[in-house]
mmCIF file of C-alpha atoms in Angstrom:
data_model
loop_
_atom_site.group_PDB
_atom_site.id
_atom_site.type_symbol
_atom_site.label_atom_id
_atom_site.label_comp_id
_atom_site.label_asym_id
_atom_site.label_seq_id
_atom_site.Cartn_x
_atom_site.Cartn_y
_atom_site.Cartn_z
ATOM 1 C CA UNK A 1 -13.784 0.083 -11.597
ATOM 2 C CA UNK A 2 -11.238 -1.879 -12.936
ATOM 3 C CA UNK A 3 -8.579 -3.140 -10.812
ATOM 4 C CA UNK A 4 -5.088 -1.815 -10.849
ATOM 5 C CA UNK A 5 -2.425 -4.003 -11.679
ATOM 6 C CA UNK A 6 1.248 -3.888 -11.486
ATOM 7 C CA UNK A 7 3.630 -4.421 -14.366
ATOM 8 C CA UNK A 8 4.975 -7.920 -14.617
ATOM 9 C CA UNK A 9 8.292 -6.714 -15.221
ATOM 10 C CA UNK A 10 11.799 -7.733 -14.160
ATOM 11 C CA UNK A 11 12.001 -5.098 -11.263
ATOM 12 C CA UNK A 12 9.608 -2.949 -12.195
ATOM 13 C CA UNK A 13 6.705 -1.833 -9.712
ATOM 14 C CA UNK A 14 4.542 0.787 -11.786
ATOM 15 C CA UNK A 15 0.995 0.287 -12.576
ATOM 16 C CA UNK A 16 0.889 -1.699 -16.024
ATOM 17 C CA UNK A 17 -0.884 -0.510 -18.812
ATOM 18 C CA UNK A 18 -0.776 -2.839 -21.176
ATOM 19 C CA UNK A 19 -1.108 -6.359 -21.776
ATOM 20 C CA UNK A 20 0.625 -8.722 -24.203
ATOM 21 C CA UNK A 21 -0.942 -9.297 -27.295
ATOM 22 C CA UNK A 22 -0.315 -12.566 -27.651
ATOM 23 C CA UNK A 23 -0.943 -13.544 -24.076
ATOM 24 C CA UNK A 24 -3.930 -11.951 -25.008
ATOM 25 C CA UNK A 25 -4.668 -14.840 -28.032
ATOM 26 C CA UNK A 26 -3.469 -17.860 -26.258
ATOM 27 C CA UNK A 27 -5.797 -16.900 -22.917
ATOM 28 C CA UNK A 28 -2.838 -16.663 -21.205
ATOM 29 C CA UNK A 29 -3.629 -14.033 -17.921
ATOM 30 C CA UNK A 30 -1.551 -11.946 -15.697
ATOM 31 C CA UNK A 31 0.814 -10.754 -18.217
ATOM 32 C CA UNK A 32 0.866 -6.759 -17.884
ATOM 33 C CA UNK A 33 3.569 -3.875 -18.220
ATOM 34 C CA UNK A 34 3.884 -0.542 -17.692
ATOM 35 C CA UNK A 35 5.454 0.335 -21.193
ATOM 36 C CA UNK A 36 6.584 -1.061 -24.667
ATOM 37 C CA UNK A 37 9.804 -0.956 -23.736
ATOM 38 C CA UNK A 38 9.205 -2.711 -20.670
ATOM 39 C CA UNK A 39 7.710 -5.026 -22.504
ATOM 40 C CA UNK A 40 10.351 -5.228 -25.024
ATOM 41 C CA UNK A 41 12.931 -5.494 -22.663
ATOM 42 C CA UNK A 42 11.511 -8.399 -20.353
ATOM 43 C CA UNK A 43 10.211 -10.395 -23.873
ATOM 44 C CA UNK A 44 13.687 -12.481 -23.619
ATOM 45 C CA UNK A 45 12.446 -13.832 -20.589
ATOM 46 C CA UNK A 46 8.474 -13.524 -20.499
ATOM 47 C CA UNK A 47 8.461 -15.417 -23.964
ATOM 48 C CA UNK A 48 8.989 -18.334 -22.825
ATOM 49 C CA UNK A 49 5.057 -18.531 -21.426
ATOM 50 C CA UNK A 50 4.004 -18.626 -24.890
ATOM 51 C CA UNK A 51 5.606 -22.185 -25.490
ATOM 52 C CA UNK A 52 3.014 -24.792 -26.001
ATOM 53 C CA UNK A 53 1.258 -26.565 -23.050
ATOM 54 C CA UNK A 54 1.894 -30.272 -22.517
ATOM 55 C CA UNK A 55 -1.683 -30.305 -20.316
ATOM 56 C CA UNK A 56 -3.623 -27.320 -22.652
ATOM 57 C CA UNK A 57 -6.428 -26.946 -19.927
ATOM 58 C CA UNK A 58 -4.893 -27.146 -16.903
ATOM 59 C CA UNK A 59 -5.992 -23.828 -14.526
ATOM 60 C CA UNK A 60 -2.303 -22.129 -14.361
ATOM 61 C CA UNK A 61 -3.181 -19.370 -11.786
ATOM 62 C CA UNK A 62 -0.237 -16.832 -13.024
ATOM 63 C CA UNK A 63 1.603 -16.702 -15.813
ATOM 64 C CA UNK A 64 4.507 -19.299 -14.837
ATOM 65 C CA UNK A 65 4.001 -22.512 -17.785
ATOM 66 C CA UNK A 66 5.420 -25.943 -17.590
ATOM 67 C CA UNK A 67 7.566 -26.236 -20.999
ATOM 68 C CA UNK A 68 7.223 -29.690 -22.892
ATOM 69 C CA UNK A 69 8.557 -31.929 -23.641
ATOM 70 C CA UNK A 70 11.450 -31.782 -21.729
ATOM 71 C CA UNK A 71 14.179 -32.403 -22.783
ATOM 72 C CA UNK A 72 16.172 -36.100 -23.169
ATOM 73 C CA UNK A 73 17.288 -37.757 -19.663
ATOM 74 C CA UNK A 74 20.622 -36.780 -18.834
ATOM 75 C CA UNK A 75 23.309 -39.498 -19.206
ATOM 76 C CA UNK A 76 25.506 -40.820 -15.682
ATOM 77 C CA UNK A 77 29.328 -42.458 -16.589
ATOM 78 C CA UNK A 78 28.994 -46.194 -15.730
ATOM 79 C CA UNK A 79 32.249 -45.718 -12.754
ATOM 80 C CA UNK A 80 29.383 -43.841 -11.030
ATOM 81 C CA UNK A 81 27.795 -45.661 -8.403
ATOM 82 C CA UNK A 82 24.838 -46.167 -8.862
ATOM 83 C CA UNK A 83 21.283 -46.324 -6.517
ATOM 84 C CA UNK A 84 19.163 -49.439 -7.099
ATOM 85 C CA UNK A 85 16.212 -47.304 -8.260
ATOM 86 C CA UNK A 86 17.764 -45.792 -10.628
ATOM 87 C CA UNK A 87 18.205 -48.837 -13.471
ATOM 88 C CA UNK A 88 14.555 -49.919 -11.659
ATOM 89 C CA UNK A 89 11.565 -49.274 -14.327
ATOM 90 C CA UNK A 90 9.170 -47.389 -12.126
ATOM 91 C CA UNK A 91 12.602 -45.803 -9.893
ATOM 92 C CA UNK A 92 11.148 -47.881 -7.135
ATOM 93 C CA UNK A 93 13.958 -47.966 -4.306
ATOM 94 C CA UNK A 94 13.489 -51.289 -2.865
ATOM 95 C CA UNK A 95 16.944 -49.975 -0.422
ATOM 96 C CA UNK A 96 14.609 -47.587 1.189
ATOM 97 C CA UNK A 97 11.225 -49.822 1.463
ATOM 98 C CA UNK A 98 12.928 -51.873 3.779
ATOM 99 C CA UNK A 99 14.297 -49.816 5.814
ATOM 100 C CA UNK A 100 11.258 -48.235 6.275
ATOM 101 C CA UNK A 101 10.293 -51.793 6.957
ATOM 102 C CA UNK A 102 12.698 -51.872 10.234
ATOM 103 C CA UNK A 103 11.664 -50.159 13.853
ATOM 104 C CA UNK A 104 14.892 -49.423 14.672
ATOM 105 C CA UNK A 105 17.681 -46.132 14.558
ATOM 106 C CA UNK A 106 21.056 -46.634 12.949
ATOM 107 C CA UNK A 107 23.405 -45.151 14.743
ATOM 108 C CA UNK A 108 26.630 -44.736 12.686
ATOM 109 C CA UNK A 109 30.094 -44.815 13.554
ATOM 110 C CA UNK A 110 33.078 -42.621 13.247
ATOM 111 C CA UNK A 111 34.295 -43.678 9.574
ATOM 112 C CA UNK A 112 29.915 -43.802 8.724
ATOM 113 C CA UNK A 113 29.285 -39.616 10.109
ATOM 114 C CA UNK A 114 32.549 -38.619 8.650
ATOM 115 C CA UNK A 115 31.092 -39.633 4.924
ATOM 116 C CA UNK A 116 28.018 -38.183 6.209
ATOM 117 C CA UNK A 117 30.080 -34.780 6.511
ATOM 118 C CA UNK A 118 31.667 -35.433 3.030
ATOM 119 C CA UNK A 119 28.704 -36.312 1.264
ATOM 120 C CA UNK A 120 27.015 -33.066 3.208
ATOM 121 C CA UNK A 121 30.324 -30.732 1.741
ATOM 122 C CA UNK A 122 29.661 -31.932 -1.897
ATOM 123 C CA UNK A 123 25.902 -31.174 -2.042
ATOM 124 C CA UNK A 124 26.465 -28.164 -0.828
ATOM 125 C CA UNK A 125 29.007 -27.223 -3.445
ATOM 126 C CA UNK A 126 26.636 -28.151 -5.826
ATOM 127 C CA UNK A 127 23.421 -26.171 -4.604
ATOM 128 C CA UNK A 128 26.286 -23.282 -4.399
ATOM 129 C CA UNK A 129 27.209 -23.738 -8.542
ATOM 130 C CA UNK A 130 22.912 -24.029 -8.800
ATOM 131 C CA UNK A 131 21.928 -20.839 -7.256
ATOM 132 C CA UNK A 132 24.260 -19.093 -9.067
ATOM 133 C CA UNK A 133 23.282 -20.230 -12.219
ATOM 134 C CA UNK A 134 19.775 -18.853 -11.188
ATOM 135 C CA UNK A 135 18.484 -15.544 -12.743
ATOM 136 C CA UNK A 136 16.432 -14.293 -14.813
ATOM 137 C CA UNK A 137 16.221 -15.760 -18.695
ATOM 138 C CA UNK A 138 17.918 -18.889 -17.635
ATOM 139 C CA UNK A 139 15.654 -22.690 -18.046
ATOM 140 C CA UNK A 140 15.135 -24.676 -15.311
ATOM 141 C CA UNK A 141 16.534 -27.127 -18.027
ATOM 142 C CA UNK A 142 19.489 -25.126 -17.803
ATOM 143 C CA UNK A 143 20.257 -25.362 -14.230
ATOM 144 C CA UNK A 144 19.172 -29.033 -14.027
ATOM 145 C CA UNK A 145 22.227 -29.184 -17.005
ATOM 146 C CA UNK A 146 25.008 -26.915 -14.631
ATOM 147 C CA UNK A 147 23.516 -29.218 -11.647
ATOM 148 C CA UNK A 148 23.490 -32.616 -13.582
ATOM 149 C CA UNK A 149 27.138 -31.871 -14.684
ATOM 150 C CA UNK A 150 28.306 -30.270 -11.237
ATOM 151 C CA UNK A 151 27.393 -33.710 -9.651
ATOM 152 C CA UNK A 152 29.213 -35.866 -11.512
ATOM 153 C CA UNK A 153 32.247 -33.829 -11.921
ATOM 154 C CA UNK A 154 32.108 -35.224 -8.053
ATOM 155 C CA UNK A 155 32.241 -38.917 -8.706
ATOM 156 C CA UNK A 156 28.064 -38.649 -7.467
ATOM 157 C CA UNK A 157 24.960 -39.834 -8.530
ATOM 158 C CA UNK A 158 22.265 -37.217 -9.074
ATOM 159 C CA UNK A 159 19.967 -38.526 -6.420
ATOM 160 C CA UNK A 160 16.681 -36.918 -7.622
ATOM 161 C CA UNK A 161 17.466 -38.581 -11.561
ATOM 162 C CA UNK A 162 14.995 -41.629 -11.613
ATOM 163 C CA UNK A 163 13.800 -41.509 -8.358
ATOM 164 C CA UNK A 164 10.104 -42.805 -8.828
ATOM 165 C CA UNK A 165 10.894 -42.183 -12.588
ATOM 166 C CA UNK A 166 11.560 -38.140 -12.063
ATOM 167 C CA UNK A 167 12.953 -37.617 -15.547
ATOM 168 C CA UNK A 168 15.958 -35.282 -14.270
ATOM 169 C CA UNK A 169 18.955 -34.420 -11.777
ATOM 170 C CA UNK A 170 17.507 -31.522 -10.026
ATOM 171 C CA UNK A 171 13.672 -30.370 -9.013
ATOM 172 C CA UNK A 172 13.695 -26.725 -9.577
#
């Protein structure tokens, strides 16, 4: 007796009767749909799983796949203050290594605490903008672009960018 599969269509909970023919050819498992109409409706988002894989033999367990090659690294204007890892070839933060070597906890003064509050508010704004961008069919690269631009508009440096060579402004 074969296992009953649920439709992978967005918001659909029906029993699946069909499989994506392209996924079958590419040996991508888990692409089940309840009907041809549901498959067509979900095609704009589903087709992204067919992209050529950077790591073709990676044992993915579901239908979600990494998309390579990555888009070029986004630039940060020169007037924005940069952390020490921003221009390091391996993205290593020397100040972080120094701080980890210390055994004391720094107590912030009122001015420094206010600075942390300001930064937290900016971060919340950017996260809200990023969250509003997320919906079916939007790529992680588009989310990265929106968040990168929101951070730059606030004259800030996107902290993940080049941190240990991380290529994007947000981890999605």
